[in-house]
Amino acid sequence: MATIPLDDRDGFIWMDGKMVPWRDAKVHFVTHALHYASGVFEGIRAYGGNIFKLREHNQRLLDGSKVMDMKVPYTLEEINKACEEVIKVNKIGDGYLRPLIWRGSEALGVTAQANKIHVAIAAWEWPSYFSPELLSKGIAIKTSRWRRPSPDNAPVHAKACGLYMICTLSKHEAENAGYNDALMLDYRGRVAELTGANFFMIKNGELHTPTPDCFLDGITRRTVMDLARKHGIKVIERAIMPEELKGGDEFFVTGTAAEVTPVGKIDDMVFKVGPITNMLREEYGKLVRQAPLKQTA
Ligand code: PMP
């Protein structure tokens, strides 16, 4: 699939309060975040020009900044408004927003007390994370050798840049072995999540998902759990061991970018895309396109 290179396109990026032409939105080499991963970010989707769960995403962004000891010079309302402006000025219909908060280039060392905190938001058209063909047969995922760290080893509930180092390594390893993504276990060897999405198993008509005690409790995850409950499906959050997966009936993953994506293969095990997955995928698709007022309730 031909894609426009993200670093060379028309449009505007909101940077520290100003709309900057896309190609001029640059940072200096000595930017602290570039060397020490001192940043937090969000991934948000817009459908038909309406941003889904905007407030929840930017609240998580600000909560993550706090965990990272970064004092953000903008309020939640100001960041929300900037997101709306970015969508409007770039004329985005179905697209993706990427806000980032990071430490600047005033000093370069482990300590960053004097470094300015910056905020920027980019957005681009992005219809689907996986191709329609993959979505109908389900993605193939491979267990990673990297594990999600324990809560006393990393700020596990923040969407912190540094946490994605092992995600990229895991995803590359899976892709190089012919899979679409990696399934990550946690530090105890329990099933955790994918590199950018949460994990679900359906067994005997019930929905099982790992308790998010050392990884992101995704906004899509919570939305899909609510949808399942509304449809009379029992939702069980618990520790899931990798040995249990062979006994599952259906599997899917959730994320802002991935939405509801069926899983057709886990390591050497092949599964069918089932009716509960398809129903939840359809319901999620309807929900995100509802009137914005109903979304933020
Ligand atoms: N886990 C990780 C590591 C992620 O990057 C994401 C995407 N933000 C998710 C889970 C899903 O979170 P959400 O549904 O809030 O997008």
GROMACS .gro file of C-alpha atoms and ligand atoms in nm:
model
  313
    1MET     CA    1   0.000   0.000   0.000
    2ALA     CA    2   0.144   0.336  -0.102
    3THR     CA    3   0.158   0.583   0.185
    4ILE     CA    4   0.262   0.947   0.197
    5PRO     CA    5   0.583   0.983   0.403
    6LEU     CA    6   0.479   1.131   0.734
    7ASP     CA    7   0.773   1.371   0.749
    8ASP     CA    8   0.708   1.527   0.408
    9ARG     CA    9   0.351   1.641   0.356
   10ASP     CA   10   0.132   1.947   0.353
   11GLY     CA   11  -0.066   2.057   0.656
   12PHE     CA   12  -0.012   2.205   1.000
   13ILE     CA   13   0.109   2.081   1.337
   14TRP     CA   14   0.006   2.261   1.654
   15MET     CA   15   0.330   2.333   1.843
   16ASP     CA   16   0.337   2.518   2.172
   17GLY     CA   17   0.030   2.722   2.090
   18LYS     CA   18   0.097   2.793   1.721
   19MET     CA   19   0.000   2.626   1.395
   20VAL     CA   20   0.333   2.544   1.230
   21PRO     CA   21   0.359   2.432   0.864
   22TRP     CA   22   0.410   2.052   0.867
   23ARG     CA   23   0.761   2.057   0.717
   24ASP     CA   24   0.884   2.320   0.966
   25ALA     CA   25   0.770   2.133   1.280
   26LYS     CA   26   1.120   2.036   1.396
   27VAL     CA   27   1.312   1.998   1.722
   28HIS     CA   28   1.682   2.044   1.802
   29PHE     CA   29   1.933   1.758   1.817
   30VAL     CA   30   1.995   1.813   2.189
   31THR     CA   31   1.627   1.772   2.276
   32HIS     CA   32   1.616   1.582   2.604
   33ALA     CA   33   1.330   1.355   2.489
   34LEU     CA   34   1.533   1.236   2.191
   35HIS     CA   35   1.819   1.117   2.412
   36TYR     CA   36   1.637   1.011   2.728
   37ALA     CA   37   1.281   0.926   2.609
   38SER     CA   38   1.136   1.196   2.835
   39GLY     CA   39   0.796   1.218   2.673
   40VAL     CA   40   0.436   1.101   2.692
   41PHE     CA   41   0.198   1.080   2.402
   42GLU     CA   42  -0.154   0.990   2.295
   43GLY     CA   43  -0.316   0.821   2.000
   44ILE     CA   44  -0.666   0.948   1.927
   45ARG     CA   45  -0.904   0.883   1.638
   46ALA     CA   46  -1.147   1.108   1.459
   47TYR     CA   47  -1.444   0.973   1.268
   48GLY     CA   48  -1.614   1.197   1.015
   49GLY     CA   49  -1.426   1.491   1.168
   50ASN     CA   50  -1.550   1.415   1.525
   51ILE     CA   51  -1.286   1.316   1.780
   52PHE     CA   52  -1.375   1.004   1.979
   53LYS     CA   53  -1.318   1.017   2.358
   54LEU     CA   54  -1.104   1.330   2.329
   55ARG     CA   55  -1.131   1.426   2.696
   56GLU     CA   56  -1.042   1.076   2.820
   57HIS     CA   57  -0.731   1.061   2.600
   58ASN     CA   58  -0.602   1.403   2.695
   59GLN     CA   59  -0.674   1.339   3.062
   60ARG     CA   60  -0.455   1.027   3.034
   61LEU     CA   61  -0.192   1.241   2.862
   62LEU     CA   62  -0.189   1.489   3.150
   63ASP     CA   63  -0.196   1.212   3.413
   64GLY     CA   64   0.104   1.055   3.239
   65SER     CA   65   0.288   1.389   3.234
   66LYS     CA   66   0.240   1.415   3.608
   67VAL     CA   67   0.384   1.067   3.660
   68MET     CA   68   0.679   1.176   3.444
   69ASP     CA   69   0.728   1.486   3.662
   70MET     CA   70   0.653   1.719   3.372
   71LYS     CA   71   0.457   2.036   3.447
   72VAL     CA   72   0.247   2.102   3.138
   73PRO     CA   73   0.193   2.470   3.051
   74TYR     CA   74  -0.156   2.403   2.907
   75THR     CA   75  -0.485   2.296   3.061
   76LEU     CA   76  -0.693   1.998   2.955
   77GLU     CA   77  -0.941   2.236   2.788
   78GLU     CA   78  -0.663   2.411   2.595
   79ILE     CA   79  -0.521   2.081   2.468
   80ASN     CA   80  -0.869   1.957   2.373
   81LYS     CA   81  -0.933   2.280   2.182
   82ALA     CA   82  -0.598   2.251   2.006
   83CYS     CA   83  -0.687   1.895   1.896
   84GLU     CA   84  -1.016   2.021   1.749
   85GLU     CA   85  -0.829   2.297   1.565
   86VAL     CA   86  -0.574   2.053   1.423
   87ILE     CA   87  -0.854   1.835   1.282
   88LYS     CA   88  -1.025   2.138   1.132
   89VAL     CA   89  -0.721   2.309   0.980
   90ASN     CA   90  -0.597   1.984   0.823
   91LYS     CA   91  -0.951   1.897   0.702
   92ILE     CA   92  -0.935   1.548   0.858
   93GLY     CA   93  -1.238   1.321   0.826
   94ASP     CA   94  -1.135   0.970   0.939
   95GLY     CA   95  -0.795   1.022   1.093
   96TYR     CA   96  -0.554   0.991   1.379
   97LEU     CA   97  -0.423   1.254   1.621
   98ARG     CA   98  -0.087   1.234   1.791
   99PRO     CA   99  -0.034   1.472   2.085
  100LEU     CA  100   0.312   1.458   2.243
  101ILE     CA  101   0.451   1.625   2.555
  102TRP     CA  102   0.827   1.631   2.586
  103ARG     CA  103   1.130   1.788   2.752
  104GLY     CA  104   1.316   2.041   2.539
  105SER     CA  105   1.676   2.124   2.453
  106GLU     CA  106   1.790   2.367   2.725
  107ALA     CA  107   2.024   2.111   2.885
  108LEU     CA  108   2.135   1.759   2.810
  109GLY     CA  109   2.191   1.528   3.103
  110VAL     CA  110   1.991   1.292   3.318
  111THR     CA  111   1.859   1.580   3.522
  112ALA     CA  112   1.619   1.797   3.328
  113GLN     CA  113   1.493   2.043   3.588
  114ALA     CA  114   1.556   2.344   3.362
  115ASN     CA  115   1.422   2.196   3.040
  116LYS     CA  116   1.110   2.347   2.894
  117ILE     CA  117   0.802   2.127   2.860
  118HIS     CA  118   0.668   2.131   2.505
  119VAL     CA  119   0.336   2.019   2.360
  120ALA     CA  120   0.261   1.941   1.997
  121ILE     CA  121  -0.029   1.777   1.814
  122ALA     CA  122  -0.021   1.630   1.463
  123ALA     CA  123  -0.307   1.465   1.275
  124TRP     CA  124  -0.339   1.276   0.949
  125GLU     CA  125  -0.594   1.074   0.756
  126TRP     CA  126  -0.568   0.708   0.862
  127PRO     CA  127  -0.863   0.481   0.785
  128SER     CA  128  -0.750   0.142   0.921
  129TYR     CA  129  -0.448  -0.002   1.105
  130PHE     CA  130  -0.476  -0.344   0.937
  131SER     CA  131  -0.595  -0.423   0.581
  132PRO     CA  132  -0.959  -0.537   0.527
  133GLU     CA  133  -0.831  -0.882   0.423
  134LEU     CA  134  -0.638  -0.922   0.748
  135LEU     CA  135  -0.936  -0.798   0.946
  136SER     CA  136  -1.159  -1.070   0.802
  137LYS     CA  137  -0.921  -1.361   0.865
  138GLY     CA  138  -0.766  -1.220   1.181
  139ILE     CA  139  -0.410  -1.112   1.253
  140ALA     CA  140  -0.130  -1.351   1.343
  141ILE     CA  141   0.053  -1.277   1.667
  142LYS     CA  142   0.370  -1.424   1.810
  143THR     CA  143   0.472  -1.433   2.175
  144SER     CA  144   0.756  -1.190   2.239
  145ARG     CA  145   1.068  -1.264   2.436
  146TRP     CA  146   1.036  -0.915   2.590
  147ARG     CA  147   0.805  -0.878   2.887
  148ARG     CA  148   0.602  -0.590   3.027
  149PRO     CA  149   0.786  -0.461   3.334
  150SER     CA  150   0.646  -0.459   3.687
  151PRO     CA  151   0.491  -0.135   3.824
  152ASP     CA  152   0.800  -0.077   4.040
  153ASN     CA  153   1.026  -0.093   3.734
  154ALA     CA  154   0.854   0.159   3.508
  155PRO     CA  155   0.556   0.401   3.498
  156VAL     CA  156   0.344   0.125   3.343
  157HIS     CA  157   0.012   0.313   3.327
  158ALA     CA  158   0.150   0.616   3.143
  159LYS     CA  159   0.177   0.621   2.765
  160ALA     CA  160   0.542   0.703   2.815
  161CYS     CA  161   0.776   0.703   2.515
  162GLY     CA  162   1.040   0.485   2.683
  163LEU     CA  163   0.798   0.197   2.732
  164TYR     CA  164   0.772   0.156   2.355
  165MET     CA  165   1.137   0.055   2.314
  166ILE     CA  166   1.053  -0.310   2.386
  167CYS     CA  167   0.732  -0.280   2.180
  168THR     CA  168   0.924  -0.189   1.865
  169LEU     CA  169   1.176  -0.468   1.929
  170SER     CA  170   0.891  -0.715   1.984
  171LYS     CA  171   0.693  -0.603   1.681
  172HIS     CA  172   0.997  -0.618   1.452
  173GLU     CA  173   1.081  -0.966   1.572
  174ALA     CA  174   0.722  -1.083   1.510
  175GLU     CA  175   0.705  -0.920   1.166
  176ASN     CA  176   1.038  -1.071   1.065
  177ALA     CA  177   0.898  -1.414   1.156
  178GLY     CA  178   0.592  -1.355   0.930
  179TYR     CA  179   0.346  -1.242   1.199
  180ASN     CA  180   0.156  -0.914   1.221
  181ASP     CA  181   0.223  -0.828   1.583
  182ALA     CA  182   0.367  -0.955   1.910
  183LEU     CA  183   0.186  -1.084   2.217
  184MET     CA  184   0.367  -0.964   2.526
  185LEU     CA  185   0.367  -1.150   2.855
  186ASP     CA  186   0.424  -0.962   3.179
  187TYR     CA  187   0.715  -0.993   3.421
  188ARG     CA  188   0.535  -1.286   3.591
  189GLY     CA  189   0.480  -1.475   3.265
  190ARG     CA  190   0.109  -1.391   3.241
  191VAL     CA  191  -0.054  -1.277   2.918
  192ALA     CA  192  -0.042  -0.894   2.911
  193GLU     CA  193  -0.116  -0.717   2.581
  194LEU     CA  194   0.010  -0.652   2.229
  195THR     CA  195   0.264  -0.384   2.138
  196GLY     CA  196  -0.011  -0.123   2.098
  197ALA     CA  197  -0.340  -0.292   2.185
  198ASN     CA  198  -0.517  -0.485   2.463
  199PHE     CA  199  -0.595  -0.855   2.444
  200PHE     CA  200  -0.924  -1.048   2.479
  201MET     CA  201  -1.022  -1.416   2.475
  202ILE     CA  202  -1.376  -1.552   2.440
  203LYS     CA  203  -1.444  -1.884   2.603
  204ASN     CA  204  -1.788  -2.047   2.640
  205GLY     CA  205  -1.956  -1.719   2.548
  206GLU     CA  206  -1.771  -1.519   2.817
  207LEU     CA  207  -1.516  -1.246   2.764
  208HIS     CA  208  -1.182  -1.285   2.944
  209THR     CA  209  -0.913  -1.020   2.954
  210PRO     CA  210  -0.598  -0.975   3.162
  211THR     CA  211  -0.619  -0.744   3.465
  212PRO     CA  212  -0.429  -0.428   3.364
  213ASP     CA  213  -0.202  -0.409   3.669
  214CYS     CA  214   0.122  -0.355   3.474
  215PHE     CA  215   0.011  -0.224   3.135
  216LEU     CA  216  -0.222   0.029   2.979
  217ASP     CA  217  -0.591  -0.002   3.071
  218GLY     CA  218  -0.692   0.105   2.720
  219ILE     CA  219  -0.979   0.342   2.653
  220THR     CA  220  -1.096   0.110   2.374
  221ARG     CA  221  -1.062  -0.185   2.613
  222ARG     CA  222  -1.302  -0.024   2.860
  223THR     CA  223  -1.540   0.083   2.583
  224VAL     CA  224  -1.556  -0.271   2.440
  225MET     CA  225  -1.604  -0.424   2.787
  226ASP     CA  226  -1.905  -0.192   2.835
  227LEU     CA  227  -2.042  -0.288   2.494
  228ALA     CA  228  -2.007  -0.658   2.580
  229ARG     CA  229  -2.190  -0.613   2.912
  230LYS     CA  230  -2.469  -0.422   2.733
  231HIS     CA  231  -2.512  -0.726   2.509
  232GLY     CA  232  -2.539  -0.960   2.808
  233ILE     CA  233  -2.187  -1.100   2.778
  234LYS     CA  234  -2.012  -1.169   3.108
  235VAL     CA  235  -1.676  -0.988   3.130
  236ILE     CA  236  -1.402  -1.143   3.344
  237GLU     CA  237  -1.078  -0.956   3.425
  238ARG     CA  238  -0.822  -1.196   3.561
  239ALA     CA  239  -0.472  -1.335   3.528
  240ILE     CA  240  -0.451  -1.536   3.204
  241MET     CA  241  -0.165  -1.780   3.157
  242PRO     CA  242  -0.029  -1.848   2.805
  243GLU     CA  243  -0.108  -2.223   2.840
  244GLU     CA  244  -0.478  -2.136   2.856
  245LEU     CA  245  -0.490  -1.981   2.512
  246LYS     CA  246  -0.524  -2.312   2.327
  247GLY     CA  247  -0.864  -2.356   2.496
  248GLY     CA  248  -1.006  -2.022   2.379
  249ASP     CA  249  -1.286  -1.998   2.120
  250GLU     CA  250  -1.222  -1.650   1.978
  251PHE     CA  251  -0.957  -1.383   2.026
  252PHE     CA  252  -0.939  -1.014   1.946
  253VAL     CA  253  -0.741  -0.706   2.038
  254THR     CA  254  -0.851  -0.348   2.102
  255GLY     CA  255  -0.688  -0.010   2.067
  256THR     CA  256  -0.757   0.335   1.934
  257ALA     CA  257  -0.558   0.259   1.619
  258ALA     CA  258  -0.642  -0.113   1.600
  259GLU     CA  259  -1.010  -0.059   1.699
  260VAL     CA  260  -1.149  -0.417   1.738
  261THR     CA  261  -0.917  -0.647   1.544
  262PRO     CA  262  -0.976  -1.025   1.532
  263VAL     CA  263  -0.685  -1.263   1.597
  264GLY     CA  264  -0.658  -1.569   1.370
  265LYS     CA  265  -0.329  -1.713   1.487
  266ILE     CA  266  -0.128  -1.717   1.810
  267ASP     CA  267   0.218  -1.872   1.766
  268ASP     CA  268   0.136  -2.210   1.602
  269MET     CA  269  -0.233  -2.215   1.702
  270VAL     CA  270  -0.494  -2.123   1.442
  271PHE     CA  271  -0.838  -1.985   1.537
  272LYS     CA  272  -1.155  -1.884   1.351
  273VAL     CA  273  -1.287  -1.532   1.366
  274GLY     CA  274  -1.607  -1.585   1.564
  275PRO     CA  275  -1.952  -1.428   1.603
  276ILE     CA  276  -1.890  -1.244   1.931
  277THR     CA  277  -1.578  -1.077   1.790
  278ASN     CA  278  -1.768  -0.974   1.478
  279MET     CA  279  -2.060  -0.841   1.680
  280LEU     CA  280  -1.832  -0.633   1.906
  281ARG     CA  281  -1.639  -0.505   1.606
  282GLU     CA  282  -1.961  -0.393   1.441
  283GLU     CA  283  -2.097  -0.233   1.760
  284TYR     CA  284  -1.771  -0.047   1.818
  285GLY     CA  285  -1.783   0.078   1.459
  286LYS     CA  286  -2.135   0.212   1.519
  287LEU     CA  287  -2.048   0.373   1.852
  288VAL     CA  288  -1.750   0.572   1.726
  289ARG     CA  289  -1.966   0.727   1.456
  290GLN     CA  290  -2.246   0.833   1.691
  291ALA     CA  291  -2.309   1.200   1.766
  292PRO     CA  292  -2.014   1.345   1.966
  293LEU     CA  293  -2.234   1.439   2.263
  294LYS     CA  294  -2.319   1.075   2.332
  295GLN     CA  295  -1.954   0.966   2.306
  296THR     CA  296  -1.816   1.164   2.594
  297ALA     CA  297  -2.073   1.052   2.854
  298PMP     N1  298  -0.152  -0.095   2.504
  298PMP     C1  299  -0.057  -0.021   2.445
  298PMP     C2  300   0.086  -0.051   2.471
  298PMP     C3  301  -0.093   0.084   2.358
  298PMP     O1  302   0.000   0.158   2.299
  298PMP     C4  303  -0.230   0.108   2.334
  298PMP     C5  304  -0.270   0.218   2.239
  298PMP     N2  305  -0.285   0.339   2.305
  298PMP     C6  306  -0.325   0.028   2.398
  298PMP     C7  307  -0.284  -0.073   2.483
  298PMP     C8  308  -0.473   0.053   2.379
  298PMP     O2  309  -0.509   0.173   2.440
  298PMP     P1  310  -0.629   0.263   2.385
  298PMP     O3  311  -0.745   0.172   2.366
  298PMP     O4  312  -0.651   0.361   2.493
  298PMP     O5  313  -0.584   0.323   2.257
   0.00000   0.00000   0.00000
